[in-house]
PDB file of C-alpha atoms in Angstrom:
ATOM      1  CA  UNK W  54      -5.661  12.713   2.628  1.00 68.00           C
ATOM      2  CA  UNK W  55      -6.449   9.348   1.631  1.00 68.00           C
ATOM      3  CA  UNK W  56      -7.071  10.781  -2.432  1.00 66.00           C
ATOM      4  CA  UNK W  57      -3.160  11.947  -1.670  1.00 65.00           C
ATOM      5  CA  UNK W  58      -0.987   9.714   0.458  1.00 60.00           C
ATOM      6  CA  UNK W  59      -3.022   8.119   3.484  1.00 65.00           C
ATOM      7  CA  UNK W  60      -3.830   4.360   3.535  1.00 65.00           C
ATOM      8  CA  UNK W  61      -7.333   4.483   4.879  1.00 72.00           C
ATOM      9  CA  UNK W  62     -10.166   5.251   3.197  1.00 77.00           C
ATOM     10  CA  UNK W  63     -12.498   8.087   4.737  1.00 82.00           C
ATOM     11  CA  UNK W  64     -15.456   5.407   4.591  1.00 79.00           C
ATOM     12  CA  UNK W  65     -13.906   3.868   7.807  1.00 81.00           C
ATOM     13  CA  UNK W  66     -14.892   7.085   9.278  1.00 85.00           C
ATOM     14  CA  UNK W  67     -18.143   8.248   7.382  1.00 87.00           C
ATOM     15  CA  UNK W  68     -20.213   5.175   8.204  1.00 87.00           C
ATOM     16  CA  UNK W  69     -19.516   5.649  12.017  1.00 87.00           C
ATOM     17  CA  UNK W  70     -20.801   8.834  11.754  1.00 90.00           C
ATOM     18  CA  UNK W  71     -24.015   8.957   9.711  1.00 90.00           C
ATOM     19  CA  UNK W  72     -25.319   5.706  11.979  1.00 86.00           C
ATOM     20  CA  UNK W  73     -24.550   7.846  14.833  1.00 87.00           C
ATOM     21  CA  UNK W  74     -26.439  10.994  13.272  1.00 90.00           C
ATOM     22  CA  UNK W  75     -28.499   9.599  10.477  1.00 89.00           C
ATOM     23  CA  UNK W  76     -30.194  13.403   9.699  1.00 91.00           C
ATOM     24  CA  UNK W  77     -26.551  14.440   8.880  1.00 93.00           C
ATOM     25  CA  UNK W  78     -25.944  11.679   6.425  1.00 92.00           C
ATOM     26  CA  UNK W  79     -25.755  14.112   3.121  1.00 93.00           C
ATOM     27  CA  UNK W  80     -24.166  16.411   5.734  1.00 96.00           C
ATOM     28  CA  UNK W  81     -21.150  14.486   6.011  1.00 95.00           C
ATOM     29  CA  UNK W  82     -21.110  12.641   2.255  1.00 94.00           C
ATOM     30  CA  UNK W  83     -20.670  16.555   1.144  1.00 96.00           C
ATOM     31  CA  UNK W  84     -17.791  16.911   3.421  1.00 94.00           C
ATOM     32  CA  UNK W  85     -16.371  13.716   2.655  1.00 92.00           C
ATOM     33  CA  UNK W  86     -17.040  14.534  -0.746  1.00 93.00           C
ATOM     34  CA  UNK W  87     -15.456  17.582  -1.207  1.00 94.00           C
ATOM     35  CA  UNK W  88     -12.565  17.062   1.022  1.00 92.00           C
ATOM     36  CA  UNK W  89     -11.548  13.326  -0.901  1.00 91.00           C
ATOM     37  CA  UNK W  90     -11.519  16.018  -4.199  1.00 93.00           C
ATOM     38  CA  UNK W  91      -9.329  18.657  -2.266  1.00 93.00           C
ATOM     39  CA  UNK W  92      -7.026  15.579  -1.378  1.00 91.00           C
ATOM     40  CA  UNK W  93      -7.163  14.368  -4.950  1.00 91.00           C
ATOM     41  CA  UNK W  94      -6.251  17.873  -6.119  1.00 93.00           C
ATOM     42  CA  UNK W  95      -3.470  17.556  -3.529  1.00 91.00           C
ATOM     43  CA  UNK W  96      -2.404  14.261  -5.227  1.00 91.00           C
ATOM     44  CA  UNK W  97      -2.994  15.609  -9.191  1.00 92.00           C
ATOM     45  CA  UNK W  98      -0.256  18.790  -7.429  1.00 92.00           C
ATOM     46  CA  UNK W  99       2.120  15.830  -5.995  1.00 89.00           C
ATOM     47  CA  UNK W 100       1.970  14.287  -9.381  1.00 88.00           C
ATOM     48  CA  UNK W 101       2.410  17.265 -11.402  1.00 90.00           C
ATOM     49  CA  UNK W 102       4.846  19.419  -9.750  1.00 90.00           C
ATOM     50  CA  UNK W 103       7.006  16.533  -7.482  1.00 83.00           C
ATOM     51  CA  UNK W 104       6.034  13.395  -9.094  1.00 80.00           C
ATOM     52  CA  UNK W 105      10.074  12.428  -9.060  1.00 81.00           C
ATOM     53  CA  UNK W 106      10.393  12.868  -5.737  1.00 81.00           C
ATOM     54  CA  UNK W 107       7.181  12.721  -3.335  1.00 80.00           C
ATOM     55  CA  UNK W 108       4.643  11.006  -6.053  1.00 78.00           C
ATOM     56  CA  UNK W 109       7.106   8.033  -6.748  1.00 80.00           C
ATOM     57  CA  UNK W 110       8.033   7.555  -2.732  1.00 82.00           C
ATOM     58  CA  UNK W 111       4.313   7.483  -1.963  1.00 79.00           C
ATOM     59  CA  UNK W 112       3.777   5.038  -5.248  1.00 78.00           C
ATOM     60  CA  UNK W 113       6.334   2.822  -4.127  1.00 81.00           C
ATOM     61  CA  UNK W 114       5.334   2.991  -0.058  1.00 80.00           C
ATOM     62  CA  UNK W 115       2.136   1.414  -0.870  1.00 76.00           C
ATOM     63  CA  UNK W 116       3.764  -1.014  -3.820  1.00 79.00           C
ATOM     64  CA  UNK W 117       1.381   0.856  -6.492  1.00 76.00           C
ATOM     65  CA  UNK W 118       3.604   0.698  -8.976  1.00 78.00           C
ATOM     66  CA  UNK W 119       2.055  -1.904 -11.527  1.00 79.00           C
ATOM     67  CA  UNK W 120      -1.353   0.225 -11.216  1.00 76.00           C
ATOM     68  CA  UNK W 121       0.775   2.738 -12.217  1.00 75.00           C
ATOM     69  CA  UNK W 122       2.193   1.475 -14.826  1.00 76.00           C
ATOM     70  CA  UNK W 123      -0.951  -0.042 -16.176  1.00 74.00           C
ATOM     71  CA  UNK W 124      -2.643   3.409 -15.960  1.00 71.00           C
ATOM     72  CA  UNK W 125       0.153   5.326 -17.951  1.00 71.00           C
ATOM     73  CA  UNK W 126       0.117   2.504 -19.932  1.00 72.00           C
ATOM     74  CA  UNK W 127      -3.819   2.760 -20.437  1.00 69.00           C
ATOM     75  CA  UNK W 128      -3.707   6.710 -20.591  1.00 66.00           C
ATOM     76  CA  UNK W 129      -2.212   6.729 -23.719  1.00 59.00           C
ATOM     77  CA  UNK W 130      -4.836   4.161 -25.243  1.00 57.00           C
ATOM     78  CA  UNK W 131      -8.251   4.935 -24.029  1.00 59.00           C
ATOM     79  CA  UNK W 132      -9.707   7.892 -22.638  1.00 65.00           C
ATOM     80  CA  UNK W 133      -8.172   8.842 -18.993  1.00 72.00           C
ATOM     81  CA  UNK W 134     -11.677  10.149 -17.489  1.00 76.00           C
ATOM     82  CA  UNK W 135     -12.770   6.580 -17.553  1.00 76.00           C
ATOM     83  CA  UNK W 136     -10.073   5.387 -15.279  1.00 75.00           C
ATOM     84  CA  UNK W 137     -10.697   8.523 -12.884  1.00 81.00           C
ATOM     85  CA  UNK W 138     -14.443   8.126 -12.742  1.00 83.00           C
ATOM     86  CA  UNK W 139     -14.280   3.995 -11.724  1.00 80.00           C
ATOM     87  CA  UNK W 140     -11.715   4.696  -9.364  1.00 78.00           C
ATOM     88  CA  UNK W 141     -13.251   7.366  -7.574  1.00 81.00           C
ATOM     89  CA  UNK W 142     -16.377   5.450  -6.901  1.00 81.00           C
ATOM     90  CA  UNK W 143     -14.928   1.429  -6.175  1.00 76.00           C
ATOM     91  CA  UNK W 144     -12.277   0.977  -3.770  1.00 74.00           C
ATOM     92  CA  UNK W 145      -9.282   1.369  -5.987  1.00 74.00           C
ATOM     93  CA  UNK W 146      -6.247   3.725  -4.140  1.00 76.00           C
ATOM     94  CA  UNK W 147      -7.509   6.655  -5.580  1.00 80.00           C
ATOM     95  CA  UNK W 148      -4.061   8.235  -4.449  1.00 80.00           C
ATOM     96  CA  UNK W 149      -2.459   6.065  -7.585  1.00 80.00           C
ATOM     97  CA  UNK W 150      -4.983   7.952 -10.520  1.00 83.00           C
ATOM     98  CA  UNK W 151      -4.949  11.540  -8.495  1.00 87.00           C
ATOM     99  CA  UNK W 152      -0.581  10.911  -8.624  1.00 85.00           C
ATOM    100  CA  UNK W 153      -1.194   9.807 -12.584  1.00 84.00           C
ATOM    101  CA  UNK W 154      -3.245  12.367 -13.475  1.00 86.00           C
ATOM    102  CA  UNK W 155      -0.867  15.078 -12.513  1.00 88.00           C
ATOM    103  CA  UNK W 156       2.059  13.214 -13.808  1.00 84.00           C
ATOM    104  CA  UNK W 157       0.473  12.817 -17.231  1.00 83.00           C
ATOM    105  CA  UNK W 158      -0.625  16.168 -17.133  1.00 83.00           C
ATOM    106  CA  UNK W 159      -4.183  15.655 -17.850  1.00 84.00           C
ATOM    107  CA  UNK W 160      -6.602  18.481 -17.778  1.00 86.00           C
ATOM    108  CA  UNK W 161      -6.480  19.445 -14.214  1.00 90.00           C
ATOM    109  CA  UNK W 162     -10.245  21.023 -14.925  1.00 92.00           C
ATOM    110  CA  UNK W 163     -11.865  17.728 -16.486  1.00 89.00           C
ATOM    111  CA  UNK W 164     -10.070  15.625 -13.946  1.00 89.00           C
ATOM    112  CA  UNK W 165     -12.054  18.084 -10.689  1.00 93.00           C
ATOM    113  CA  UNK W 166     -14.976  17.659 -12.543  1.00 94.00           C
ATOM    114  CA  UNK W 167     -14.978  13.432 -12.873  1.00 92.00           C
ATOM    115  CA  UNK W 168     -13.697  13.265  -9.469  1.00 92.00           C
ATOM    116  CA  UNK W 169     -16.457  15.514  -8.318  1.00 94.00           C
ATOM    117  CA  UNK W 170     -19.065  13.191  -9.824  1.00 94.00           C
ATOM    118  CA  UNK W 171     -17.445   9.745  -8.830  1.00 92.00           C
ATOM    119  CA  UNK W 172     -16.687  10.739  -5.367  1.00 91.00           C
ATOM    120  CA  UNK W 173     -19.865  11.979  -4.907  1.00 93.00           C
ATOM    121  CA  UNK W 174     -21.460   9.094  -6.195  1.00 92.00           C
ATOM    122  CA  UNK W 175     -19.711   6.993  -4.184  1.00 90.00           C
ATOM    123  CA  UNK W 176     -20.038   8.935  -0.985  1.00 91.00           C
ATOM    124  CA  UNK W 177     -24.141   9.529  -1.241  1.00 93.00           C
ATOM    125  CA  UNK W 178     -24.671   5.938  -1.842  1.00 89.00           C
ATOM    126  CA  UNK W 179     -23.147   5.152   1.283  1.00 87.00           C
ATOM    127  CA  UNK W 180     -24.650   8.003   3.296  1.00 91.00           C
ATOM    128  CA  UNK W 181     -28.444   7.518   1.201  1.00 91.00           C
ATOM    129  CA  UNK W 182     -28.242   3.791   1.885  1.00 88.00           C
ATOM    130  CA  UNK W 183     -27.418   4.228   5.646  1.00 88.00           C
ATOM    131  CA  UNK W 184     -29.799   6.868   6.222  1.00 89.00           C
ATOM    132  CA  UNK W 185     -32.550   4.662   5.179  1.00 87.00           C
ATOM    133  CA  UNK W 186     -30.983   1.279   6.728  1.00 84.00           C
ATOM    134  CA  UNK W 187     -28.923   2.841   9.518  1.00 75.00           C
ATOM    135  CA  UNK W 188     -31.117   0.911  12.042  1.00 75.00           C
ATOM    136  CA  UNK W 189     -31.322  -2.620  11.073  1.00 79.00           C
ATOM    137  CA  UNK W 190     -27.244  -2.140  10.524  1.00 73.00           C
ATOM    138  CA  UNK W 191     -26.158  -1.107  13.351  1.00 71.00           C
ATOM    139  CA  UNK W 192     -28.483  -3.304  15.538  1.00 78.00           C
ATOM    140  CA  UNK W 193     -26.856  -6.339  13.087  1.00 73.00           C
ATOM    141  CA  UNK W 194     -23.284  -4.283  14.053  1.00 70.00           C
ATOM    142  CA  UNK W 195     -24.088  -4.329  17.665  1.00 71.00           C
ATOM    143  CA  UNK W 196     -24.756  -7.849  17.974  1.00 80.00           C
ATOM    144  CA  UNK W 197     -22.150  -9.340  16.090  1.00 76.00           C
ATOM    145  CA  UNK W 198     -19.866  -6.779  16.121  1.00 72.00           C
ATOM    146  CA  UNK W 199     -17.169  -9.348  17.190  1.00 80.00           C
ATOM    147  CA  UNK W 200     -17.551 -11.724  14.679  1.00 81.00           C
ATOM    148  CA  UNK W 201     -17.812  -8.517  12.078  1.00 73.00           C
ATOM    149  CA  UNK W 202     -14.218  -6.994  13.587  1.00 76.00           C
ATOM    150  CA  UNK W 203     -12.374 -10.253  12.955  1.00 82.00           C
ATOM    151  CA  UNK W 204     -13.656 -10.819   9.391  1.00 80.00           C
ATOM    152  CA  UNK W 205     -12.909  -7.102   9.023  1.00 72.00           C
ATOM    153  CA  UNK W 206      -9.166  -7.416   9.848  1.00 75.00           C
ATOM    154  CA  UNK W 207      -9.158 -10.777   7.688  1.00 80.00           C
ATOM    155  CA  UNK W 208     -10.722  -8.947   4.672  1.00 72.00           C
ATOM    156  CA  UNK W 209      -8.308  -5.858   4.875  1.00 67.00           C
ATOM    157  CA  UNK W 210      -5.241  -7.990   5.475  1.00 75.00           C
ATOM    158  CA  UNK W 211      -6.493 -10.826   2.301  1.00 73.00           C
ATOM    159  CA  UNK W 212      -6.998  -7.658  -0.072  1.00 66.00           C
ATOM    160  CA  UNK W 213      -3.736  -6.483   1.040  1.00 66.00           C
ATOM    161  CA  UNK W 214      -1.646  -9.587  -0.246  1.00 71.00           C
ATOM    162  CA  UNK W 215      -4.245 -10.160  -2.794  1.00 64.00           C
ATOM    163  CA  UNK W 216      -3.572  -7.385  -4.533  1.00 58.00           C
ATOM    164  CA  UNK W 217      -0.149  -6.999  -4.435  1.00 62.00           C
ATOM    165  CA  UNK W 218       0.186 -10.598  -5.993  1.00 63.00           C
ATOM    166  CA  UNK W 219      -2.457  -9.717  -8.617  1.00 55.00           C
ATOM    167  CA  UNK W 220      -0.410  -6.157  -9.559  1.00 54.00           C
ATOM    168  CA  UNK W 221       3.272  -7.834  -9.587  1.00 55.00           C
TER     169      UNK W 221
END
């Protein structure tokens, strides 16, 4: 959902999971994986077919609208892929280039294909990285897990306002 319309990312839930079950870590960065593409194919659909009515009330919920705009705006200069691939692997709203995509009618085949790759990427890292470090993590988790909550909330809230004054 979050490729679509929810806030959240799904790494908020993945990483809980593969340092519970660190043998299912691929497991669960192929679910995440293909589900995040089923919700950006839900998003390309919002974009394409309802874009007028759902895609620019979920653009404007979120105050997306100068990513947006600098996407179209980008679209018609350099090649669209690019802009799918790097958001689908950083923490970008991914929501904002699945919405695009279908609104600009891009090629809803090349579009599966990036997000494929980029979400995948982004999703094995985690889960490879985890699998392999899961220990020495979560022990550091456990005992400041505190200290990590507050500068958590802190860090969510700051890229909050920071972005919204570096898009307006």
């Amino acid at each position: 959902t979050e490729s679509s319309f929810f806030p959240i990312p799904p790494d908020i839930i993945l990483i809980p999971m593969i340092i519970a079950n660190k043998l299912k870590a691929w497991w669960y960065a192929f679910i995440c994986t293909l589900s995040s593409v089923a919700g950006g194919l839900a998003g390309y659909c919002i974009g394409y077919f309802f874009y007028l009515t759902i895609g620019e009330f979920i653009i404007e919920l979120y105050s997306l609208e100068s990513q947006y705009s600098d996407f179209k705006l980008k679209y018609d200069n350099e090649p669209w892929l690019w802009f799918v691939f790097f958001a689908g692997i950083t923490f970008f709203p991914f929501k904002v280039i699945t919405i695009a995509s279908g609104a600009l009618q891009t090629n809803i085949f090349n579009f599966t294909i990036v997000a494929l790759i980029s979400r995948g990427l982004r999703f094995y890292i985690v889960a490879t990285l985890l699998r392999y470090f899961g220990n020495y993590i979560k022990d550091y988790i456990d005992r400041y897990f505190n200290l990590l909550s507050i500068i958590f909330f802190v860090l969510l809230i700051g890229g909050f306002i920071f972005f919204k004054y570096l898009w307006n």
